[in-house]
Amino acid sequence: MSKTSVIRITSSQEFNVKQKVCECLLRKGPLPLHTIVRYTELSQMQVKNSLLVLIQHNCVQAYRIDETGGSQSAPKQSTQYLALFDNILHRVRFSKFLAIISQEFDKLCVDIVEGLLQHGRLTLKQIVERANSSHKEGNSIGVDAVQENLHKLVMAHYVEHCPASEPFLASPTEEDAPARKRGAKSAKIVIESEAIEQRVLAAAVPMEARRFSLVMDSELNDDGEKDQNKSPDKHVGDKRKLDASEPDIDSEAAENQVVLWRANFEEFIRRLRHKDCIENVRARLDDGAAIVLSAMLEASKTEEKKVKTASSVPLSVNSIYEEVIKSEKGRNMTFDHVRAALVQLSSPPPFVTVADESYSIDFKHIIEAAQSEEVESIVLKRYGRDAYRIFRLLSKASRLLETDKVLSAFETFKLKRYFRYYIFEKKETIKILYKLWQDDYLLMEKLVVGTATFLLWKVNKLVLWEHVLDELFHAALNLSLRVAYELEQQKEYPSFQDLISAAQHHLEDFPLAQESSTMQHPQPFNWKCIGPLRKLTLSNSIVMQQCPNEETWGCGGHMPRPPEVFPRLVLQARSSNH
Amino acid sequence: MSRLHGQKRKQTDSNSPAQSLTEHERVLYNVIRSKQDMGIWTRDMKRETNLPDNVVNKSLKVLQAKNLIKEVVNIQNKGRKHYMAMEFEPSKEITGGAWYVDGNLDTEFIQILKEQCTKQIYKLKVATLEGVTDSIRRSGVLNVELTKQQIEEIVKALVLDDEIIEVKSNGMGEFASIPVGKICYKCIRKGSIGGEPKTGAMASIPCGVCPRMRQCTPDGIISPQTCVYYSKWLDF
């Protein structure tokens, strides 16, 4: 369900053909061209063009493998196409990525990244052309200015060189297959497909030095035409049209000077992950701890090999302090203050682990805690407070007991004792347990001992997390369908000015709608403006930007903003000339 | 509430009306008495004494009238008639313990206790179970004596409510005065006490709290386009 939901979310009417190709690849795994044609029942031209667009937008990666079988002397090579599920998913996050850039860089950088996100891949020449075409009046933007800003983005790793168009993938050896304990056949297929994707991506990615190399093209001498085979020819503003050139090219021949740039999703996700960790720590501890953690992240981020790393590289207190005072917020922190924050961060339950006077961030713990909070919040809101307590009880018990083993009879009795211990009423408890089990939040097993039957309950995080993820995708799909529906209805929306007045009026009543760290008490708020504000956001008339623990509402935006999940609502009005 | 003054054993009546019982009544009374503070269910009584129903019922009435036995509520099976000799107080198994009054959970009392415990832990920043118990006793807020085990039950309930967190001391920083490895408790929310846990992203939209997610499909009877929860959420 999840993967096809994602395709529906990210595509619209015009992309039906590409949607079909995408779905086919997602369902069946990597395929050669002729097989895709067979499955989708589209014409070869349609499939080819779709693939070109999908590759252009980094949703599909091509690669070559040796064709096995047959007694020919020379093994033939064939080209396969692999759908990149994660990259497809990132398309709904584009507005978030842009928000990150606008916080760290100036407008020209934002424009550059916006262009890269819209078009998938661009050369420097195309970036300059695009920048100038949107600046009709006044001065044109020089190549130097664009280059300088592009440099900044590449240095920060937000922009990278495009990967190889058709890397060769050698046959896998035995050691390559990752060992995992899940035995089901479907699980095995999932593991295999993940393994292929990782190998293809690893083969395609340029070497680190080249990936973020600042060497710009020596072109701007019209070498662009050499590039025709490698990537579809595009004109600015004409982003979906392609020529009909063959997609199967010898990547060795693409040794041209033209550099193709694209947004580096990995870095954006890493940044979002870091932001989330900082906010979690701020909510649990205080601003000082958040500043120190932020500095630690800054200092160690270049060493992070993969996004989902479990812990950061160890840092000494001195290097952490040096990083802290570099930042605006941490400028006035003393060494002792930093040290105290580190002690706080490493005290149980620790966000930071200490070993030999070196501190490293325990991402795993921070993220697991955040995930648990999210799921528990769903249980609380959907099933009530008692269910929330029972769910938390079973989650903790599953942590103490080995999750891979079935609860033994002895442990069952312990659990039964827990229930009485925790001041629950028995009948209500059973009702709640059944409800949670029916909705797949709990696992239940029956244990028969003699004439007595016991019911064992547990939370299996591995299974539950997948289920919640599915629900998240489903919710995202629902949200986008509803948006489309609302737009079709073309209902009238209040003017932005009306909303500003309503929001300001709200602020007059509750002036503390500011940084959450200064808020002493949760504020009740005027629900009357929430509905219209949401509608306006969904209609793309306003942009929702995220500040820590707040939503701020501002006007503007060129790109259609996909619907966002709404965090806690605290209003802060911004002026209409944002 | 007399329950708040703790549970004590009552004195046995020296002047015993038990002497004027019939044989059946005596047999029944002895059986009930033998169960002490656990009491006994009428059907079990009938099985053990082998007396016919009407005899048992009549005898029970007589014994009750003579104040030798009383009816108690068994929290595990509220529907059953449960009897106990007068001199015993119902055990924790029957009443549900300190947290039940008249067979129902005394939520008000529990709530007060929870708030007090949270306040003390917040004041102490980090507290062991003993620390909390002492602190509560010294504060004199409650006019009832609570055992350490009872405080422990309240504290564990607070952990489940995500008001406080249970950790093991590492002997450093704020845990300096607590031996390494000892279980202690910290407040989670640095702001107000007794606030709601933070609402997650999913729980903030209609789909997150919808009881019909499973039946919802894009073209079904229940669908996002026709969803009443969404309409309400957007309209206000």
mmCIF file of C-alpha atoms in Angstrom, chain A residues 28-177:
data_model
loop_
_atom_site.group_PDB
_atom_site.id
_atom_site.type_symbol
_atom_site.label_atom_id
_atom_site.label_comp_id
_atom_site.label_asym_id
_atom_site.label_seq_id
_atom_site.Cartn_x
_atom_site.Cartn_y
_atom_site.Cartn_z
ATOM 1 C CA LYS A 28 8.367 -5.479 -9.968
ATOM 2 C CA GLY A 29 11.781 -4.185 -9.065
ATOM 3 C CA PRO A 30 14.442 -3.179 -11.586
ATOM 4 C CA LEU A 31 13.566 -4.047 -15.177
ATOM 5 C CA PRO A 32 14.937 -3.596 -18.670
ATOM 6 C CA LEU A 33 13.126 -1.373 -21.150
ATOM 7 C CA HIS A 34 11.347 -4.052 -23.122
ATOM 8 C CA THR A 35 9.930 -5.651 -19.976
ATOM 9 C CA ILE A 36 8.556 -2.324 -18.789
ATOM 10 C CA VAL A 37 6.894 -1.888 -22.161
ATOM 11 C CA ARG A 38 5.350 -5.320 -21.845
ATOM 12 C CA TYR A 39 4.007 -4.777 -18.324
ATOM 13 C CA THR A 40 2.690 -1.279 -18.771
ATOM 14 C CA GLU A 41 1.280 -1.892 -22.250
ATOM 15 C CA LEU A 42 2.494 1.525 -23.318
ATOM 16 C CA SER A 43 4.417 2.234 -26.494
ATOM 17 C CA GLN A 44 8.167 2.035 -26.411
ATOM 18 C CA MET A 45 8.408 5.760 -27.120
ATOM 19 C CA GLN A 46 6.157 6.585 -24.193
ATOM 20 C CA VAL A 47 8.157 4.409 -21.829
ATOM 21 C CA LYS A 48 11.462 5.789 -23.077
ATOM 22 C CA ASN A 49 10.322 9.358 -22.635
ATOM 23 C CA SER A 50 8.942 8.623 -19.187
ATOM 24 C CA LEU A 51 12.190 7.042 -18.144
ATOM 25 C CA LEU A 52 14.145 10.033 -19.384
ATOM 26 C CA VAL A 53 12.023 12.392 -17.332
ATOM 27 C CA LEU A 54 12.186 10.159 -14.295
ATOM 28 C CA ILE A 55 15.946 9.906 -14.580
ATOM 29 C CA GLN A 56 16.175 13.656 -15.067
ATOM 30 C CA HIS A 57 14.299 14.092 -11.827
ATOM 31 C CA ASN A 58 16.394 11.534 -9.990
ATOM 32 C CA CYS A 59 13.473 9.165 -9.487
ATOM 33 C CA VAL A 60 15.013 6.394 -11.539
ATOM 34 C CA GLN A 61 18.605 5.248 -11.876
ATOM 35 C CA ALA A 62 19.795 3.210 -14.845
ATOM 36 C CA TYR A 63 22.579 0.676 -14.596
ATOM 37 C CA ARG A 64 24.164 -2.067 -16.656
ATOM 38 C CA ILE A 65 24.578 -5.688 -15.757
ATOM 39 C CA ASP A 66 25.955 -8.739 -17.470
ATOM 40 C CA GLU A 67 23.241 -10.739 -19.049
ATOM 41 C CA THR A 68 23.602 -14.264 -17.767
ATOM 42 C CA GLY A 69 22.654 -17.468 -19.522
ATOM 43 C CA GLY A 70 23.313 -18.635 -23.019
ATOM 44 C CA SER A 71 26.497 -20.143 -24.281
ATOM 45 C CA GLN A 72 27.768 -17.057 -26.083
ATOM 46 C CA SER A 73 31.403 -16.392 -25.647
ATOM 47 C CA ALA A 74 31.033 -12.735 -24.837
ATOM 48 C CA PRO A 75 28.542 -11.855 -22.090
ATOM 49 C CA LYS A 76 26.080 -9.246 -23.246
ATOM 50 C CA GLN A 77 25.296 -6.218 -21.165
ATOM 51 C CA SER A 78 21.813 -4.941 -20.672
ATOM 52 C CA THR A 79 20.480 -1.795 -19.098
ATOM 53 C CA GLN A 80 18.059 -1.982 -16.226
ATOM 54 C CA TYR A 81 16.075 0.771 -14.575
ATOM 55 C CA LEU A 82 15.634 1.046 -10.836
ATOM 56 C CA ALA A 83 13.000 3.233 -9.166
ATOM 57 C CA LEU A 84 14.415 5.232 -6.270
ATOM 58 C CA PHE A 85 11.632 5.158 -3.749
ATOM 59 C CA ASP A 86 13.273 7.528 -1.277
ATOM 60 C CA ASN A 87 13.902 10.180 -3.907
ATOM 61 C CA ILE A 88 10.314 9.964 -5.095
ATOM 62 C CA LEU A 89 9.211 10.491 -1.535
ATOM 63 C CA HIS A 90 11.462 13.504 -1.135
ATOM 64 C CA ARG A 91 9.394 15.351 -3.723
ATOM 65 C CA VAL A 92 6.738 16.113 -1.129
ATOM 66 C CA ARG A 93 9.431 17.574 1.084
ATOM 67 C CA PHE A 94 10.683 20.169 -1.402
ATOM 68 C CA SER A 95 9.122 23.092 0.400
ATOM 69 C CA LYS A 96 10.834 21.989 3.593
ATOM 70 C CA PHE A 97 14.159 21.805 1.777
ATOM 71 C CA LEU A 98 13.657 25.307 0.462
ATOM 72 C CA ALA A 99 12.850 26.534 3.938
ATOM 73 C CA ILE A 100 16.202 25.192 5.138
ATOM 74 C CA ILE A 101 18.029 27.043 2.370
ATOM 75 C CA SER A 102 16.175 30.283 3.023
ATOM 76 C CA GLN A 103 17.208 30.139 6.675
ATOM 77 C CA GLU A 104 20.867 29.700 5.901
ATOM 78 C CA PHE A 105 21.428 31.535 2.632
ATOM 79 C CA ASP A 106 20.165 34.484 0.652
ATOM 80 C CA LYS A 107 17.565 34.732 -2.061
ATOM 81 C CA LEU A 108 19.776 33.856 -4.993
ATOM 82 C CA CYS A 109 20.733 30.569 -3.372
ATOM 83 C CA VAL A 110 17.086 29.829 -2.731
ATOM 84 C CA ASP A 111 16.360 30.466 -6.401
ATOM 85 C CA ILE A 112 19.139 28.165 -7.485
ATOM 86 C CA VAL A 113 17.910 25.322 -5.312
ATOM 87 C CA GLU A 114 14.336 25.954 -6.366
ATOM 88 C CA GLY A 115 15.420 25.591 -9.965
ATOM 89 C CA LEU A 116 17.276 22.389 -9.245
ATOM 90 C CA LEU A 117 14.264 20.959 -7.474
ATOM 91 C CA GLN A 118 11.914 21.974 -10.267
ATOM 92 C CA HIS A 119 14.041 20.695 -13.107
ATOM 93 C CA GLY A 120 15.858 17.828 -11.446
ATOM 94 C CA ARG A 121 19.264 18.627 -12.956
ATOM 95 C CA LEU A 122 20.815 21.759 -14.443
ATOM 96 C CA THR A 123 24.120 22.936 -15.809
ATOM 97 C CA LEU A 124 25.627 26.213 -14.642
ATOM 98 C CA LYS A 125 24.635 27.807 -17.929
ATOM 99 C CA GLN A 126 21.043 26.760 -17.436
ATOM 100 C CA ILE A 127 21.034 28.029 -13.875
ATOM 101 C CA VAL A 128 22.259 31.434 -15.045
ATOM 102 C CA GLU A 129 19.697 31.543 -17.835
ATOM 103 C CA ARG A 130 16.941 30.678 -15.457
ATOM 104 C CA ALA A 131 18.019 33.276 -12.928
ATOM 105 C CA ASN A 132 18.031 35.947 -15.619
ATOM 106 C CA SER A 133 14.749 34.954 -17.186
ATOM 107 C CA SER A 134 12.928 35.484 -13.912
ATOM 108 C CA HIS A 135 14.504 38.874 -13.450
ATOM 109 C CA LYS A 136 12.896 40.728 -16.290
ATOM 110 C CA GLU A 137 13.428 44.207 -14.960
ATOM 111 C CA GLY A 138 16.618 45.704 -13.666
ATOM 112 C CA ASN A 139 20.099 44.217 -13.909
ATOM 113 C CA SER A 140 20.737 40.758 -15.155
ATOM 114 C CA ILE A 141 22.475 38.438 -12.806
ATOM 115 C CA GLY A 142 26.060 37.800 -13.790
ATOM 116 C CA VAL A 143 27.626 34.398 -14.087
ATOM 117 C CA ASP A 144 29.997 35.285 -11.283
ATOM 118 C CA ALA A 145 27.219 35.957 -8.826
ATOM 119 C CA VAL A 146 25.527 32.705 -9.698
ATOM 120 C CA GLN A 147 28.780 30.800 -9.531
ATOM 121 C CA GLU A 148 29.607 32.287 -6.158
ATOM 122 C CA ASN A 149 26.276 31.261 -4.726
ATOM 123 C CA LEU A 150 26.491 27.850 -6.289
ATOM 124 C CA HIS A 151 29.874 27.484 -4.626
ATOM 125 C CA LYS A 152 28.348 28.211 -1.263
ATOM 126 C CA LEU A 153 25.708 25.558 -1.782
ATOM 127 C CA VAL A 154 28.223 22.969 -2.943
ATOM 128 C CA MET A 155 30.534 23.702 -0.017
ATOM 129 C CA ALA A 156 27.639 23.109 2.309
ATOM 130 C CA HIS A 157 26.894 19.891 0.377
ATOM 131 C CA TYR A 158 23.365 20.919 -0.456
ATOM 132 C CA VAL A 159 24.181 20.678 -4.164
ATOM 133 C CA GLU A 160 26.222 17.923 -5.793
ATOM 134 C CA HIS A 161 27.384 16.554 -9.087
ATOM 135 C CA CYS A 162 24.934 14.168 -10.677
ATOM 136 C CA PRO A 163 25.709 10.467 -10.428
ATOM 137 C CA ALA A 164 26.931 8.326 -13.302
ATOM 138 C CA SER A 165 24.171 7.746 -15.807
ATOM 139 C CA GLU A 166 24.690 3.988 -16.291
ATOM 140 C CA PRO A 167 27.229 2.479 -13.945
ATOM 141 C CA PHE A 168 28.151 -1.133 -14.417
ATOM 142 C CA LEU A 169 27.061 -3.415 -11.608
ATOM 143 C CA ALA A 170 29.101 -6.551 -11.056
ATOM 144 C CA SER A 171 27.280 -9.715 -9.943
ATOM 145 C CA PRO A 172 26.869 -9.906 -6.198
ATOM 146 C CA THR A 173 29.046 -12.213 -4.127
ATOM 147 C CA GLU A 174 27.829 -14.237 -1.147
ATOM 148 C CA GLU A 175 29.257 -11.819 1.403
ATOM 149 C CA ASP A 176 27.325 -8.919 -0.019
ATOM 150 C CA ALA A 177 23.949 -10.205 1.103
#
